[in-house]
Structure formats: structure tokens, C-alpha cells
Amino acid sequence: MDQPAVSQPEPTSSWSGFIQWFCIGLVLIMALSILAVHLPERLKLLLVYSVVYGMIVGAALTTLAFKLGLSLKWSLLVAILCLTVFGQSLVLYLSHQRYKEATLQQFKMDKTSLMLEHTLAKGEPPSDPEARKQHKEFIKQFESAKQERRDKEQQLLEISSYLQHRISPVARLETPWPQLFWFIELILCCVAAIWASLQVTRPESPASTAEAPPLDKS
């Protein structure tokens, strides 16, 4: 009787291996994004910064996948794309938070309006009718200026203002051009990640090396 064929063990491409890779990759992306946010500003060159980020992400995630025994399939490339988009979104969010903190700090350092408001609250309106009218008009203008300051503060804290501030060294662009510029950077980052993934060569397994025929020395 013929012996039944022994099934060969499959490489680690199951869902368990994929989930393990995805979890480790997610932590890696978060750490890389936090590091990227705190880089010196002179290193954050527009376009180049995103492309380099994508290349590092693609190469690192693919190398990690090969070490865990996964194959470079379309599903893995799609997952790399998703992690790359998540990483760039995280970089944008963290950078925006730092921008908000710096903007709020600048507004807090401006004590002029606060001192003027305190002075007006302590003072009494003049008794002269004409002076009282001018005083009311001044208070009305002051309240209007204070509301404009609040509106400007809220506007500067929006993410669109951060995107405008980000490209201000190159050009002064209004909405929606800063958002479109970031979207182009995101596309270039994803392309760089896929390109870097395809450049990573899969290491030879020990089994294939052991099965290779010895060289003939005769």
C-alpha cells in the first residue's frame, strides 16, 4: 500500500500571524509618528518629509512581515497602505496639537485686553452726558474688538489654519489649497511606502538552504 502523502507545513500566513504583524506594525507606526512630530523643523521639508516617511514605513513593515513568515500579497500591501495613512494622519493630528498649544500660549501672553477690561470694570461712567455717550461707544467698540479676537483665536486653532501655517514659508495659500497640498503629500507617501515594500527582498529560509545540493569540488 502506498504511504499517504505527508502534508507540508504552511508558512505563517494565517490570520493569527497577520494579526500579530498588524498589532506590532501599529505600535511601530505610532512610535515612528511621534518621533517624526518631534523632529527639528529644518528636517521637515515639504514633500521630501512625507516621501521619506513612506519609504521607512514600507520597508520596516515589509521586513517585519517577512520575519514573521508572511508573504507579500495584495492583502499585505493594502494593510501597509492603511497603516501609512494612519501614520500620516497621526502626524497631522499631533502636529496640530502642538500648533494649538503654541497659539494659545501666544494669546495668553497678550495681557493688553485683559488689563483694559479690568480697568473698565473698576471705573465708573462719567456724569457728563456727552462723555457718558463716548464712554458707552468706547465700551461697545471694545466688546466688538474682544469678540473679533475670540473669533480669530478660534479660527487660528482650526486644522485648516495649521495647514496654511505649515506651507507659509513657501507660499501664502487660502483654503482649499493647503488641504489639497497635504492630500498630495499623503499620496506620495503611500506610493513611496509601496515602492519601498517591493524593494525588500525576502530572506531565504533555512530549509531551502539545507535542501540545496552541495557544490561538486571535483
PDB file of C-alpha atoms in Angstrom:
ATOM      1  CA  MET A   1       0.000   0.000   0.000  1.00  0.00           C
ATOM      2  CA  ASP A   2       1.169   3.445  -0.824  1.00  0.00           C
ATOM      3  CA  GLN A   3       2.097   5.642   2.096  1.00  0.00           C
ATOM      4  CA  PRO A   4      -0.187   8.679   2.474  1.00  0.00           C
ATOM      5  CA  ALA A   5       1.449  11.906   1.458  1.00  0.00           C
ATOM      6  CA  VAL A   6       2.633  13.915   4.417  1.00  0.00           C
ATOM      7  CA  SER A   7       1.257  17.448   4.242  1.00  0.00           C
ATOM      8  CA  GLN A   8       3.906  20.109   4.272  1.00  0.00           C
ATOM      9  CA  PRO A   9       3.565  22.775   6.985  1.00  0.00           C
ATOM     10  CA  GLU A  10       2.211  26.002   5.543  1.00  0.00           C
ATOM     11  CA  PRO A  11       4.098  29.257   6.076  1.00  0.00           C
ATOM     12  CA  THR A  12       2.812  31.626   8.701  1.00  0.00           C
ATOM     13  CA  SER A  13       0.236  33.395   6.535  1.00  0.00           C
ATOM     14  CA  SER A  14      -2.774  32.634   8.699  1.00  0.00           C
ATOM     15  CA  TRP A  15      -4.934  35.217  10.372  1.00  0.00           C
ATOM     16  CA  SER A  16      -3.052  34.792  13.639  1.00  0.00           C
ATOM     17  CA  GLY A  17       0.243  35.720  12.006  1.00  0.00           C
ATOM     18  CA  PHE A  18      -1.363  38.594  10.126  1.00  0.00           C
ATOM     19  CA  ILE A  19      -2.987  39.984  13.282  1.00  0.00           C
ATOM     20  CA  GLN A  20       0.320  39.689  15.142  1.00  0.00           C
ATOM     21  CA  TRP A  21       2.059  41.598  12.359  1.00  0.00           C
ATOM     22  CA  PHE A  22      -0.671  44.236  12.253  1.00  0.00           C
ATOM     23  CA  CYS A  23      -0.547  44.849  16.008  1.00  0.00           C
ATOM     24  CA  ILE A  24       3.233  45.156  16.057  1.00  0.00           C
ATOM     25  CA  GLY A  25       3.109  47.340  12.954  1.00  0.00           C
ATOM     26  CA  LEU A  26       0.508  49.599  14.557  1.00  0.00           C
ATOM     27  CA  VAL A  27       2.728  50.156  17.584  1.00  0.00           C
ATOM     28  CA  LEU A  28       5.700  50.762  15.289  1.00  0.00           C
ATOM     29  CA  ILE A  29       3.758  53.324  13.256  1.00  0.00           C
ATOM     30  CA  MET A  30       2.646  55.169  16.383  1.00  0.00           C
ATOM     31  CA  ALA A  31       6.223  55.339  17.694  1.00  0.00           C
ATOM     32  CA  LEU A  32       7.541  56.488  14.308  1.00  0.00           C
ATOM     33  CA  SER A  33       4.830  59.170  14.028  1.00  0.00           C
ATOM     34  CA  ILE A  34       5.582  60.549  17.492  1.00  0.00           C
ATOM     35  CA  LEU A  35       9.282  60.650  16.610  1.00  0.00           C
ATOM     36  CA  ALA A  36       8.535  62.381  13.304  1.00  0.00           C
ATOM     37  CA  VAL A  37       6.491  65.108  15.016  1.00  0.00           C
ATOM     38  CA  HIS A  38       9.342  65.990  17.387  1.00  0.00           C
ATOM     39  CA  LEU A  39      11.999  66.222  14.686  1.00  0.00           C
ATOM     40  CA  PRO A  40      13.642  69.641  14.219  1.00  0.00           C
ATOM     41  CA  GLU A  41      11.703  71.881  11.854  1.00  0.00           C
ATOM     42  CA  ARG A  42      14.665  72.171   9.475  1.00  0.00           C
ATOM     43  CA  LEU A  43      14.326  68.445   8.734  1.00  0.00           C
ATOM     44  CA  LYS A  44      10.614  68.628   7.921  1.00  0.00           C
ATOM     45  CA  LEU A  45      10.998  69.591   4.288  1.00  0.00           C
ATOM     46  CA  LEU A  46       7.719  69.722   2.393  1.00  0.00           C
ATOM     47  CA  LEU A  47       7.094  66.690   0.139  1.00  0.00           C
ATOM     48  CA  VAL A  48      10.514  65.172   0.972  1.00  0.00           C
ATOM     49  CA  TYR A  49       9.462  64.654   4.589  1.00  0.00           C
ATOM     50  CA  SER A  50       6.392  62.611   3.580  1.00  0.00           C
ATOM     51  CA  VAL A  51       8.236  60.561   0.958  1.00  0.00           C
ATOM     52  CA  VAL A  52      10.982  59.582   3.409  1.00  0.00           C
ATOM     53  CA  TYR A  53       8.350  58.701   5.998  1.00  0.00           C
ATOM     54  CA  GLY A  54       6.595  56.434   3.491  1.00  0.00           C
ATOM     55  CA  MET A  55       9.804  54.686   2.481  1.00  0.00           C
ATOM     56  CA  ILE A  56      10.707  53.972   6.102  1.00  0.00           C
ATOM     57  CA  VAL A  57       7.218  52.669   6.852  1.00  0.00           C
ATOM     58  CA  GLY A  58       7.066  50.436   3.778  1.00  0.00           C
ATOM     59  CA  ALA A  59      10.499  48.923   4.312  1.00  0.00           C
ATOM     60  CA  ALA A  60      10.024  48.410   8.056  1.00  0.00           C
ATOM     61  CA  LEU A  61       6.574  46.809   7.783  1.00  0.00           C
ATOM     62  CA  THR A  62       7.614  44.508   4.945  1.00  0.00           C
ATOM     63  CA  THR A  63      10.759  43.409   6.761  1.00  0.00           C
ATOM     64  CA  LEU A  64       8.662  42.703   9.836  1.00  0.00           C
ATOM     65  CA  ALA A  65       6.206  40.669   7.753  1.00  0.00           C
ATOM     66  CA  PHE A  66       8.992  38.524   6.291  1.00  0.00           C
ATOM     67  CA  LYS A  67      10.418  37.900   9.749  1.00  0.00           C
ATOM     68  CA  LEU A  68       7.010  36.634  10.871  1.00  0.00           C
ATOM     69  CA  GLY A  69       6.783  34.336   7.839  1.00  0.00           C
ATOM     70  CA  LEU A  70       4.156  36.294   5.906  1.00  0.00           C
ATOM     71  CA  SER A  71       4.115  36.595   2.138  1.00  0.00           C
ATOM     72  CA  LEU A  72       3.976  39.879   0.262  1.00  0.00           C
ATOM     73  CA  LYS A  73       0.437  39.638  -1.109  1.00  0.00           C
ATOM     74  CA  TRP A  74      -2.099  42.253  -2.100  1.00  0.00           C
ATOM     75  CA  SER A  75      -3.778  41.972   1.288  1.00  0.00           C
ATOM     76  CA  LEU A  76      -0.497  42.829   2.989  1.00  0.00           C
ATOM     77  CA  LEU A  77       0.101  45.773   0.647  1.00  0.00           C
ATOM     78  CA  VAL A  78      -3.385  47.105   1.378  1.00  0.00           C
ATOM     79  CA  ALA A  79      -2.693  46.789   5.104  1.00  0.00           C
ATOM     80  CA  ILE A  80       0.589  48.671   4.650  1.00  0.00           C
ATOM     81  CA  LEU A  81      -1.320  51.413   2.843  1.00  0.00           C
ATOM     82  CA  CYS A  82      -3.840  51.635   5.682  1.00  0.00           C
ATOM     83  CA  LEU A  83      -1.079  51.852   8.289  1.00  0.00           C
ATOM     84  CA  THR A  84       0.701  54.504   6.233  1.00  0.00           C
ATOM     85  CA  VAL A  85      -2.446  56.641   6.005  1.00  0.00           C
ATOM     86  CA  PHE A  86      -2.995  56.179   9.733  1.00  0.00           C
ATOM     87  CA  GLY A  87       0.587  57.221  10.457  1.00  0.00           C
ATOM     88  CA  GLN A  88       0.355  60.367   8.354  1.00  0.00           C
ATOM     89  CA  SER A  89      -2.995  61.251   9.928  1.00  0.00           C
ATOM     90  CA  LEU A  90      -1.455  60.779  13.368  1.00  0.00           C
ATOM     91  CA  VAL A  91       1.461  63.033  12.419  1.00  0.00           C
ATOM     92  CA  LEU A  92      -1.030  65.679  11.268  1.00  0.00           C
ATOM     93  CA  TYR A  93      -3.078  65.392  14.472  1.00  0.00           C
ATOM     94  CA  LEU A  94      -0.078  65.589  16.812  1.00  0.00           C
ATOM     95  CA  SER A  95       1.468  68.466  14.858  1.00  0.00           C
ATOM     96  CA  HIS A  96      -1.846  70.320  15.006  1.00  0.00           C
ATOM     97  CA  GLN A  97      -1.982  69.820  18.783  1.00  0.00           C
ATOM     98  CA  ARG A  98       1.496  71.330  19.161  1.00  0.00           C
ATOM     99  CA  TYR A  99       0.446  74.237  16.933  1.00  0.00           C
ATOM    100  CA  LYS A 100      -2.667  74.828  19.068  1.00  0.00           C
ATOM    101  CA  GLU A 101      -0.630  74.861  22.271  1.00  0.00           C
ATOM    102  CA  ALA A 102       1.808  77.385  20.814  1.00  0.00           C
ATOM    103  CA  THR A 103      -1.031  79.583  19.516  1.00  0.00           C
ATOM    104  CA  LEU A 104      -2.883  79.544  22.837  1.00  0.00           C
ATOM    105  CA  GLN A 105       0.349  80.411  24.619  1.00  0.00           C
ATOM    106  CA  GLN A 106       0.756  83.485  22.420  1.00  0.00           C
ATOM    107  CA  PHE A 107      -2.782  84.643  23.197  1.00  0.00           C
ATOM    108  CA  LYS A 108      -2.243  84.108  26.911  1.00  0.00           C
ATOM    109  CA  MET A 109       0.911  86.239  26.813  1.00  0.00           C
ATOM    110  CA  ASP A 110      -1.095  89.174  25.427  1.00  0.00           C
ATOM    111  CA  LYS A 111      -2.391  90.849  28.590  1.00  0.00           C
ATOM    112  CA  THR A 112      -3.477  94.136  26.966  1.00  0.00           C
ATOM    113  CA  SER A 113      -7.151  93.338  26.531  1.00  0.00           C
ATOM    114  CA  LEU A 114      -7.359  91.736  29.966  1.00  0.00           C
ATOM    115  CA  MET A 115      -5.880  94.794  31.682  1.00  0.00           C
ATOM    116  CA  LEU A 116      -8.140  97.136  29.724  1.00  0.00           C
ATOM    117  CA  GLU A 117     -11.204  95.082  30.603  1.00  0.00           C
ATOM    118  CA  HIS A 118     -10.218  95.120  34.263  1.00  0.00           C
ATOM    119  CA  THR A 119      -9.785  98.927  34.169  1.00  0.00           C
ATOM    120  CA  LEU A 120     -13.179  99.450  32.551  1.00  0.00           C
ATOM    121  CA  ALA A 121     -14.849  97.192  35.097  1.00  0.00           C
ATOM    122  CA  LYS A 122     -13.423  99.195  38.030  1.00  0.00           C
ATOM    123  CA  GLY A 123     -14.080 102.637  36.566  1.00  0.00           C
ATOM    124  CA  GLU A 124     -17.394 104.483  36.799  1.00  0.00           C
ATOM    125  CA  PRO A 125     -19.082 106.115  33.794  1.00  0.00           C
ATOM    126  CA  PRO A 126     -18.674 109.889  33.680  1.00  0.00           C
ATOM    127  CA  SER A 127     -21.517 112.127  34.790  1.00  0.00           C
ATOM    128  CA  ASP A 128     -21.363 114.409  31.760  1.00  0.00           C
ATOM    129  CA  PRO A 129     -23.919 113.260  29.117  1.00  0.00           C
ATOM    130  CA  GLU A 130     -21.548 113.738  26.206  1.00  0.00           C
ATOM    131  CA  ALA A 131     -18.698 111.984  27.983  1.00  0.00           C
ATOM    132  CA  ARG A 132     -21.070 109.204  29.055  1.00  0.00           C
ATOM    133  CA  LYS A 133     -22.098 108.722  25.414  1.00  0.00           C
ATOM    134  CA  GLN A 134     -18.467 108.493  24.323  1.00  0.00           C
ATOM    135  CA  HIS A 135     -17.777 106.062  27.156  1.00  0.00           C
ATOM    136  CA  LYS A 136     -20.611 103.782  26.049  1.00  0.00           C
ATOM    137  CA  GLU A 137     -19.390 103.962  22.464  1.00  0.00           C
ATOM    138  CA  PHE A 138     -15.882 103.029  23.583  1.00  0.00           C
ATOM    139  CA  ILE A 139     -17.194 100.046  25.570  1.00  0.00           C
ATOM    140  CA  LYS A 140     -19.203  98.938  22.543  1.00  0.00           C
ATOM    141  CA  GLN A 141     -16.114  99.093  20.318  1.00  0.00           C
ATOM    142  CA  PHE A 142     -14.079  97.284  22.960  1.00  0.00           C
ATOM    143  CA  GLU A 143     -16.604  94.434  23.193  1.00  0.00           C
ATOM    144  CA  SER A 144     -16.656  94.184  19.402  1.00  0.00           C
ATOM    145  CA  ALA A 145     -12.847  94.022  19.285  1.00  0.00           C
ATOM    146  CA  LYS A 146     -12.841  91.406  22.041  1.00  0.00           C
ATOM    147  CA  GLN A 147     -15.319  89.257  20.089  1.00  0.00           C
ATOM    148  CA  GLU A 148     -13.192  89.612  16.941  1.00  0.00           C
ATOM    149  CA  ARG A 149     -10.189  88.464  18.963  1.00  0.00           C
ATOM    150  CA  ARG A 150     -12.091  85.405  20.162  1.00  0.00           C
ATOM    151  CA  ASP A 151     -13.175  84.605  16.596  1.00  0.00           C
ATOM    152  CA  LYS A 152      -9.613  84.997  15.363  1.00  0.00           C
ATOM    153  CA  GLU A 153      -8.351  82.722  18.133  1.00  0.00           C
ATOM    154  CA  GLN A 154     -10.875  80.019  17.238  1.00  0.00           C
ATOM    155  CA  GLN A 155     -10.010  80.358  13.555  1.00  0.00           C
ATOM    156  CA  LEU A 156      -6.292  80.029  14.224  1.00  0.00           C
ATOM    157  CA  LEU A 157      -6.919  76.862  16.247  1.00  0.00           C
ATOM    158  CA  GLU A 158      -8.585  75.089  13.316  1.00  0.00           C
ATOM    159  CA  ILE A 159      -6.674  72.469  11.376  1.00  0.00           C
ATOM    160  CA  SER A 160      -7.041  74.485   8.165  1.00  0.00           C
ATOM    161  CA  SER A 161      -5.083  77.325   9.786  1.00  0.00           C
ATOM    162  CA  TYR A 162      -2.349  74.891  10.768  1.00  0.00           C
ATOM    163  CA  LEU A 163      -2.106  73.616   7.185  1.00  0.00           C
ATOM    164  CA  GLN A 164      -1.813  77.214   5.982  1.00  0.00           C
ATOM    165  CA  HIS A 165       0.860  77.896   8.583  1.00  0.00           C
ATOM    166  CA  ARG A 166       2.705  74.737   7.560  1.00  0.00           C
ATOM    167  CA  ILE A 167       3.246  75.841   3.963  1.00  0.00           C
ATOM    168  CA  SER A 168       3.584  79.554   4.758  1.00  0.00           C
ATOM    169  CA  PRO A 169       7.401  79.508   4.320  1.00  0.00           C
ATOM    170  CA  VAL A 170       6.820  78.531   0.674  1.00  0.00           C
ATOM    171  CA  ALA A 171       3.560  80.274  -0.277  1.00  0.00           C
ATOM    172  CA  ARG A 172       0.525  82.024   1.193  1.00  0.00           C
ATOM    173  CA  LEU A 173      -2.386  79.905   0.040  1.00  0.00           C
ATOM    174  CA  GLU A 174      -6.023  80.014   1.059  1.00  0.00           C
ATOM    175  CA  THR A 175      -8.428  77.125   1.530  1.00  0.00           C
ATOM    176  CA  PRO A 176      -8.665  74.571  -0.075  1.00  0.00           C
ATOM    177  CA  TRP A 177      -5.096  74.646  -1.458  1.00  0.00           C
ATOM    178  CA  PRO A 178      -3.296  73.793   1.814  1.00  0.00           C
ATOM    179  CA  GLN A 179      -5.599  70.777   2.280  1.00  0.00           C
ATOM    180  CA  LEU A 180      -5.010  69.717  -1.318  1.00  0.00           C
ATOM    181  CA  PHE A 181      -1.248  70.026  -0.814  1.00  0.00           C
ATOM    182  CA  TRP A 182      -1.408  67.742   2.231  1.00  0.00           C
ATOM    183  CA  PHE A 183      -3.504  65.241   0.249  1.00  0.00           C
ATOM    184  CA  ILE A 184      -0.839  65.201  -2.486  1.00  0.00           C
ATOM    185  CA  GLU A 185       1.796  64.570   0.190  1.00  0.00           C
ATOM    186  CA  LEU A 186      -0.308  61.691   1.504  1.00  0.00           C
ATOM    187  CA  ILE A 187      -0.499  60.121  -1.961  1.00  0.00           C
ATOM    188  CA  LEU A 188       3.259  60.456  -2.450  1.00  0.00           C
ATOM    189  CA  CYS A 189       3.809  58.923   0.992  1.00  0.00           C
ATOM    190  CA  CYS A 190       1.652  55.898   0.086  1.00  0.00           C
ATOM    191  CA  VAL A 191       3.422  55.466  -3.259  1.00  0.00           C
ATOM    192  CA  ALA A 192       6.796  55.619  -1.506  1.00  0.00           C
ATOM    193  CA  ALA A 193       5.632  53.019   1.038  1.00  0.00           C
ATOM    194  CA  ILE A 194       4.530  50.572  -1.673  1.00  0.00           C
ATOM    195  CA  TRP A 195       7.719  51.144  -3.670  1.00  0.00           C
ATOM    196  CA  ALA A 196       9.886  50.513  -0.606  1.00  0.00           C
ATOM    197  CA  SER A 197       7.879  47.370   0.207  1.00  0.00           C
ATOM    198  CA  LEU A 198       8.536  45.933  -3.237  1.00  0.00           C
ATOM    199  CA  GLN A 199      12.273  46.627  -2.892  1.00  0.00           C
ATOM    200  CA  VAL A 200      12.632  44.491   0.235  1.00  0.00           C
ATOM    201  CA  THR A 201      13.905  41.018  -0.703  1.00  0.00           C
ATOM    202  CA  ARG A 202      12.545  38.036   1.157  1.00  0.00           C
ATOM    203  CA  PRO A 203      15.324  36.245   3.088  1.00  0.00           C
ATOM    204  CA  GLU A 204      15.968  32.644   2.125  1.00  0.00           C
ATOM    205  CA  SER A 205      14.516  30.131   4.544  1.00  0.00           C
ATOM    206  CA  PRO A 206      16.914  27.721   6.303  1.00  0.00           C
ATOM    207  CA  ALA A 207      15.017  24.777   4.797  1.00  0.00           C
ATOM    208  CA  SER A 208      15.648  25.869   1.229  1.00  0.00           C
ATOM    209  CA  THR A 209      19.304  26.467   2.024  1.00  0.00           C
ATOM    210  CA  ALA A 210      19.639  22.999   3.541  1.00  0.00           C
ATOM    211  CA  GLU A 211      17.945  21.374   0.528  1.00  0.00           C
ATOM    212  CA  ALA A 212      20.351  22.996  -1.924  1.00  0.00           C
ATOM    213  CA  PRO A 213      22.729  20.412  -3.495  1.00  0.00           C
ATOM    214  CA  PRO A 214      26.367  20.651  -2.404  1.00  0.00           C
ATOM    215  CA  LEU A 215      28.868  22.038  -4.873  1.00  0.00           C
ATOM    216  CA  ASP A 216      30.942  19.495  -6.793  1.00  0.00           C
ATOM    217  CA  LYS A 217      34.589  20.104  -5.875  1.00  0.00           C
ATOM    218  CA  SER A 218      35.964  17.580  -8.366  1.00  0.00           C
TER     219      SER A 218
END
